[in-house]
XYZ file of C-alpha atoms in Angstrom:
415
model
C 178.535 118.636 7.196
C 178.734 120.120 3.456
C 177.216 121.997 1.030
C 178.777 122.230 -2.343
C 175.410 121.694 -4.207
C 174.308 124.831 -2.845
C 177.282 126.275 -3.577
C 176.661 125.413 -7.044
C 172.847 126.307 -7.053
C 173.619 129.566 -6.506
C 176.225 130.079 -8.669
C 175.270 131.604 -12.499
C 174.645 128.435 -14.064
C 177.645 129.382 -16.548
C 180.278 129.223 -13.702
C 178.976 126.326 -12.439
C 181.386 123.785 -14.301
C 184.276 125.989 -13.500
C 182.995 125.259 -9.353
C 182.552 121.878 -10.447
C 186.151 121.668 -11.323
C 187.749 123.150 -9.054
C 186.082 120.834 -6.955
C 186.584 117.579 -8.506
C 190.282 118.574 -8.243
C 190.954 120.335 -4.967
C 188.614 118.417 -2.567
C 187.494 115.361 -4.374
C 185.918 113.131 -1.983
C 184.026 115.189 0.197
C 182.530 116.438 -3.321
C 182.126 113.151 -4.419
C 180.577 111.638 -1.500
C 177.577 114.550 -1.364
C 177.148 114.169 -5.223
C 176.740 110.026 -4.929
C 174.123 110.853 -1.786
C 172.265 113.613 -3.065
C 172.733 114.565 -6.775
C 174.764 111.382 -8.602
C 173.968 112.895 -12.100
C 174.998 116.457 -12.187
C 174.235 118.149 -15.813
C 175.625 121.245 -16.469
C 175.997 123.254 -19.587
C 179.286 121.966 -20.758
C 179.170 118.203 -19.552
C 177.198 115.983 -17.110
C 178.783 114.433 -14.526
C 178.109 110.736 -13.347
C 179.911 109.480 -9.829
C 177.942 105.764 -8.965
C 179.783 102.855 -9.750
C 177.346 101.319 -11.550
C 176.501 104.404 -13.656
C 180.361 104.786 -14.512
C 180.582 100.762 -15.468
C 177.436 101.330 -17.825
C 178.918 104.494 -19.468
C 182.680 102.459 -19.830
C 180.843 99.049 -21.340
C 178.875 100.875 -23.667
C 180.692 102.585 -26.852
C 177.645 102.551 -29.399
C 176.105 104.389 -26.986
C 179.053 106.293 -25.066
C 181.418 107.013 -27.954
C 185.020 108.311 -28.082
C 183.835 111.124 -30.032
C 186.148 113.893 -28.910
C 189.446 111.820 -29.399
C 188.769 111.791 -32.979
C 190.379 115.420 -33.576
C 193.104 114.882 -31.544
C 193.954 111.012 -32.927
C 192.404 110.656 -36.626
C 192.227 107.460 -37.653
C 194.262 106.061 -34.716
C 192.260 102.631 -33.245
C 191.369 104.355 -30.128
C 189.491 106.728 -30.874
C 187.069 104.394 -32.960
C 184.385 102.659 -31.043
C 183.401 98.977 -31.830
C 184.726 98.846 -35.646
C 186.563 96.169 -37.804
C 190.018 98.478 -37.737
C 189.910 99.188 -33.728
C 189.061 95.163 -32.766
C 191.878 94.338 -35.525
C 194.767 96.983 -34.489
C 194.217 96.373 -30.386
C 194.683 92.459 -31.232
C 197.651 92.779 -33.081
C 199.045 95.332 -30.326
C 198.067 92.615 -27.639
C 199.819 90.121 -29.437
C 203.315 91.671 -29.717
C 202.929 93.045 -26.110
C 204.202 89.298 -24.488
C 202.691 88.903 -21.614
C 205.181 86.106 -20.852
C 207.930 88.762 -20.764
C 206.679 90.963 -17.702
C 208.903 89.159 -14.818
C 212.021 90.141 -17.655
C 210.727 94.021 -17.947
C 210.142 94.290 -14.307
C 213.857 93.257 -13.386
C 214.896 95.518 -16.034
C 212.953 98.888 -14.802
C 214.081 97.748 -11.326
C 217.590 97.408 -11.973
C 217.356 101.116 -14.486
C 215.734 102.496 -11.670
C 217.878 101.899 -9.187
C 220.278 102.759 -11.880
C 219.632 106.353 -12.329
C 218.611 107.085 -8.715
C 222.519 105.701 -7.375
C 223.660 107.739 -10.223
C 221.937 110.763 -9.285
C 223.697 110.623 -5.960
C 221.211 111.423 -3.514
C 219.419 114.291 -4.877
C 217.124 113.416 -7.747
C 215.185 115.676 -9.944
C 212.686 112.909 -10.509
C 210.278 113.322 -12.558
C 213.040 113.864 -15.434
C 215.579 111.010 -14.592
C 212.990 108.600 -13.464
C 209.186 108.167 -13.300
C 209.832 110.255 -17.340
C 212.960 108.879 -17.868
C 212.570 105.626 -17.052
C 209.480 104.470 -19.447
C 211.351 106.401 -22.086
C 214.138 104.000 -21.108
C 211.804 101.010 -21.425
C 210.596 102.542 -25.151
C 214.091 102.770 -26.034
C 215.784 99.253 -25.105
C 212.883 97.234 -24.674
C 210.045 98.416 -27.324
C 213.006 98.865 -30.082
C 212.654 102.808 -30.480
C 216.556 102.923 -31.949
C 219.048 105.905 -32.700
C 216.247 108.260 -30.453
C 216.460 111.472 -28.743
C 214.686 110.698 -24.465
C 213.760 114.234 -24.825
C 212.186 114.210 -28.376
C 210.439 111.315 -27.062
C 209.212 113.023 -23.735
C 208.165 115.726 -26.102
C 206.391 114.048 -28.251
C 204.746 111.949 -25.498
C 203.914 115.359 -23.410
C 202.230 116.822 -26.092
C 199.906 114.132 -27.872
C 198.811 113.484 -23.957
C 198.178 116.712 -23.215
C 195.900 117.600 -25.729
C 193.931 114.334 -26.280
C 193.378 114.379 -22.281
C 193.558 117.803 -21.257
C 192.845 120.516 -23.978
C 188.971 118.936 -24.695
C 186.390 121.633 -25.219
C 185.132 121.403 -21.981
C 188.754 122.376 -20.776
C 187.873 125.967 -21.703
C 187.426 126.553 -18.419
C 190.830 125.721 -16.904
C 192.928 129.373 -16.418
C 195.749 129.925 -18.524
C 195.165 127.146 -20.999
C 195.626 128.394 -23.970
C 194.363 125.787 -26.061
C 195.348 126.872 -29.762
C 198.697 127.100 -28.206
C 198.757 123.274 -27.273
C 196.709 121.815 -30.620
C 199.754 123.570 -32.245
C 202.271 122.160 -30.048
C 201.017 118.698 -30.376
C 200.449 119.280 -34.218
C 204.620 120.112 -34.387
C 205.172 117.073 -31.975
C 203.408 114.711 -34.342
C 204.822 115.605 -37.750
C 208.546 115.306 -35.612
C 207.465 111.947 -34.161
C 206.395 110.330 -37.918
C 209.368 111.799 -39.399
C 211.500 109.685 -36.890
C 209.182 106.338 -37.068
C 209.261 106.745 -40.712
C 212.693 106.391 -40.504
C 212.683 103.706 -38.021
C 210.263 101.267 -39.448
C 212.295 102.019 -43.411
C 215.272 100.956 -41.318
C 213.671 97.895 -39.529
C 212.052 97.417 -42.695
C 215.057 96.640 -44.280
C 216.662 94.656 -41.574
C 213.955 92.320 -41.372
C 213.801 91.097 -45.170
C 217.728 91.261 -44.400
C 216.753 88.080 -42.190
C 217.163 90.163 -38.555
C 215.928 88.256 -35.777
C 215.521 91.285 -33.600
C 212.618 90.671 -31.441
C 211.262 93.736 -29.785
C 207.754 95.139 -30.802
C 208.844 97.216 -33.745
C 210.139 93.991 -35.473
C 207.548 91.827 -34.906
C 204.652 94.191 -36.379
C 207.097 94.471 -39.597
C 207.114 90.564 -39.842
C 203.675 90.845 -39.498
C 203.191 93.416 -41.720
C 205.216 91.697 -44.610
C 203.286 88.063 -43.842
C 200.569 89.248 -45.768
C 198.521 87.399 -43.582
C 196.217 89.884 -41.926
C 195.345 93.569 -43.098
C 198.090 95.508 -41.637
C 200.480 98.264 -43.493
C 203.656 99.931 -43.273
C 200.796 103.241 -42.111
C 199.444 100.576 -39.621
C 203.167 99.835 -38.122
C 203.920 103.625 -38.032
C 200.633 104.606 -36.134
C 200.721 101.977 -33.935
C 204.378 101.727 -32.830
C 203.699 105.789 -31.914
C 200.786 104.790 -29.863
C 203.202 102.878 -27.770
C 205.050 105.747 -26.988
C 201.901 108.401 -26.403
C 200.872 105.858 -24.326
C 204.182 104.643 -22.388
C 205.726 107.930 -21.118
C 203.542 110.741 -19.502
C 200.448 108.501 -18.054
C 203.659 106.050 -16.451
C 205.322 109.024 -15.097
C 201.796 110.963 -13.580
C 200.519 107.767 -11.952
C 204.221 107.154 -9.809
C 203.799 110.896 -8.550
C 200.143 110.521 -8.142
C 201.149 107.283 -5.743
C 204.292 108.889 -4.016
C 201.401 112.010 -3.075
C 199.366 110.091 -1.638
C 202.358 107.609 0.312
C 203.323 110.954 1.717
C 200.399 112.410 2.806
C 200.750 110.563 6.615
C 203.276 109.438 8.560
C 202.206 105.773 9.917
C 201.346 104.909 5.656
C 204.675 106.945 4.296
C 206.479 104.004 7.207
C 203.976 101.118 6.153
C 204.336 101.523 2.641
C 208.064 101.697 3.106
C 208.498 98.531 4.988
C 206.565 96.656 2.642
C 208.882 98.100 0.066
C 211.845 96.687 2.003
C 211.086 93.399 2.743
C 209.102 90.420 1.171
C 207.842 89.866 -3.037
C 208.324 92.842 -4.927
C 204.450 91.530 -5.480
C 203.708 92.614 -2.349
C 204.230 96.214 -2.560
C 202.146 96.443 -5.859
C 198.506 96.618 -3.492
C 200.418 100.183 -1.880
C 200.328 101.658 -5.651
C 197.475 100.759 -6.478
C 195.255 101.428 -3.859
C 197.058 104.960 -3.505
C 196.056 105.484 -6.995
C 192.552 104.939 -5.863
C 192.961 107.739 -3.494
C 194.744 109.962 -6.109
C 194.191 108.470 -9.100
C 196.136 110.197 -12.728
C 192.924 110.362 -14.394
C 189.914 111.099 -11.969
C 187.098 110.513 -15.090
C 186.796 109.361 -18.348
C 184.896 111.475 -20.702
C 182.110 109.896 -23.515
C 179.860 111.523 -25.848
C 176.176 110.617 -26.018
C 174.751 108.689 -28.573
C 171.008 108.211 -27.960
C 169.118 109.882 -24.790
C 169.657 107.261 -22.046
C 168.899 106.670 -18.562
C 170.964 106.464 -15.943
C 170.350 105.235 -12.562
C 167.394 103.564 -13.570
C 164.751 102.323 -10.881
C 166.296 104.907 -8.614
C 164.781 107.871 -7.029
C 167.944 109.853 -9.523
C 166.985 108.053 -12.659
C 168.013 110.627 -15.239
C 167.648 110.143 -19.130
C 171.231 111.974 -20.922
C 170.277 113.831 -23.810
C 171.759 112.401 -27.090
C 175.196 114.926 -27.731
C 175.674 115.153 -24.406
C 179.209 115.532 -23.119
C 179.231 113.096 -20.254
C 182.200 112.883 -17.568
C 182.413 109.159 -15.555
C 184.001 110.392 -13.140
C 185.296 107.028 -12.366
C 187.590 108.665 -8.606
C 184.205 108.808 -7.516
C 183.016 105.549 -8.127
C 185.881 103.745 -6.641
C 184.653 105.134 -3.432
C 180.832 104.006 -3.848
C 180.464 101.980 -0.663
C 178.268 99.665 -2.951
C 181.382 98.380 -4.624
C 183.807 99.205 -2.498
C 183.924 97.594 1.025
C 185.720 100.094 3.559
C 186.040 102.567 0.558
C 186.971 105.198 2.703
C 190.034 103.156 4.321
C 192.989 102.512 2.929
C 193.229 98.935 1.984
C 196.524 97.850 -0.424
C 195.112 94.114 -0.047
C 191.599 94.761 -1.614
C 191.186 93.059 -4.935
C 191.728 96.109 -7.407
C 189.558 94.060 -10.695
C 187.048 96.874 -10.182
C 189.007 99.695 -9.950
C 189.485 102.308 -12.913
C 193.898 102.903 -12.699
C 193.398 101.453 -16.441
C 190.250 102.354 -17.487
C 187.177 99.729 -18.234
C 185.695 98.694 -20.705
C 186.428 98.519 -24.740
C 189.122 101.458 -24.427
C 190.517 99.689 -21.332
C 194.539 100.661 -20.837
C 195.926 98.464 -24.025
C 199.141 98.400 -22.314
C 197.732 97.863 -18.711
C 199.808 94.353 -18.066
C 202.916 96.728 -18.705
C 202.173 99.322 -16.780
C 200.733 97.498 -13.807
C 204.281 96.485 -12.606
C 206.424 99.296 -14.192
C 204.751 102.075 -12.208
C 204.937 99.607 -8.874
C 208.487 99.106 -9.249
C 209.754 102.458 -9.774
C 207.854 103.246 -7.238
C 209.176 100.604 -5.369
C 212.663 101.769 -6.136
C 212.049 105.418 -4.779
C 210.535 103.866 -1.781
C 214.103 102.025 -0.900
C 216.076 104.710 -0.416
C 217.380 105.585 2.804
C 216.466 109.029 4.521
C 214.157 109.270 1.517
C 212.665 113.612 1.847
C 210.436 113.610 -0.580
C 210.262 117.494 0.103
C 207.107 119.688 -0.976
C 206.151 117.237 -3.527
C 205.829 117.558 -7.848
C 205.606 120.854 -9.024
C 202.829 121.300 -11.742
C 204.235 124.389 -13.420
C 201.095 125.415 -14.490
C 200.604 121.906 -16.559
C 198.119 119.373 -15.853
C 200.405 116.682 -14.736
C 203.855 116.948 -12.780
C 207.075 118.650 -14.547
C 209.307 118.783 -10.957
C 210.133 117.146 -8.373
C 213.165 117.270 -6.046
C 213.757 114.826 -4.286
C 217.111 113.848 -1.703
C 218.166 110.552 0.184
C 221.201 108.275 1.551
C 222.197 106.047 -1.510
């Protein structure tokens, strides 16, 4: 019988969040089970943890009550740092329209061939993160999204620092040992300047081509044609901002998700064999469920943070009803919510055939991942190609090197 709450209650209030965060990442599922049963809403000085499915859903579907205020210092006027504004809806709608879902079979085929090629060229020993889990989304950004004349190392750097500052360098992350929050901000600012210079040149170059009649069909060109049409309020500054968002969102999250899925699939020999058999036989899509279920067990983002805008009761009508005060930073611990038996039958079992509609791999509500359809085929296809290698040895797993995301992972196989 676990006694995580006894440990937290015995600690000084100033120490509780650091202890809870360690459990959240170090021993999550038993910790979450105890919280859901005994204290599903856990207030601490820095944050309040919310662990049941119904309450997490409520938080993420109410943007006017639980807002993304903490994104704003990191992302400025980008639409994803806004809640329920006209600009948010307009720009999100535009970005959805230029990321054609009809292209998904072609994108999957592209990712499949490029991942296979990268692994083949590594000749049986690959540094997985650079060559594949970051390398493939960078390749997609360059070849499919239209980031021509770009340096893949710089694209990785720009995505990494923007992701680090937005998602892993919030005020409540001050308890993380070794985290230099000021240095992360400076690196993100530097990355932002360099990225803006590249994107400005790309947009100017592509603008001239489009005006001269180029029929190039990629997201950058599509956005420029829309901007030039004057049919909607979307100027060149908006083009640059939103093209940058494609890069930032594509690379690091894909890499983290693939690494986390593989980490869980290698956690048991029977599961590893079953998943590998699925990767080797049948339709490619038959393997996808193994990846999405692995990400339920080991998500890239175990929580989503919001700021409460008005006093709001959670768990209403239950013995655990609790009013969240205005101004509170709330963590909707969606990793826990995905193991809530009230929403997930056989929640503790690994079921690749389950319906993943209610999982939080791509978020929920207004701020659901913009590229979820592309990520939904890219992440499992990269993972599938890795799992198809003969004599695959995933070694000790990814090396985070003090970061919040995997930095390297050496694997071996017979090509």
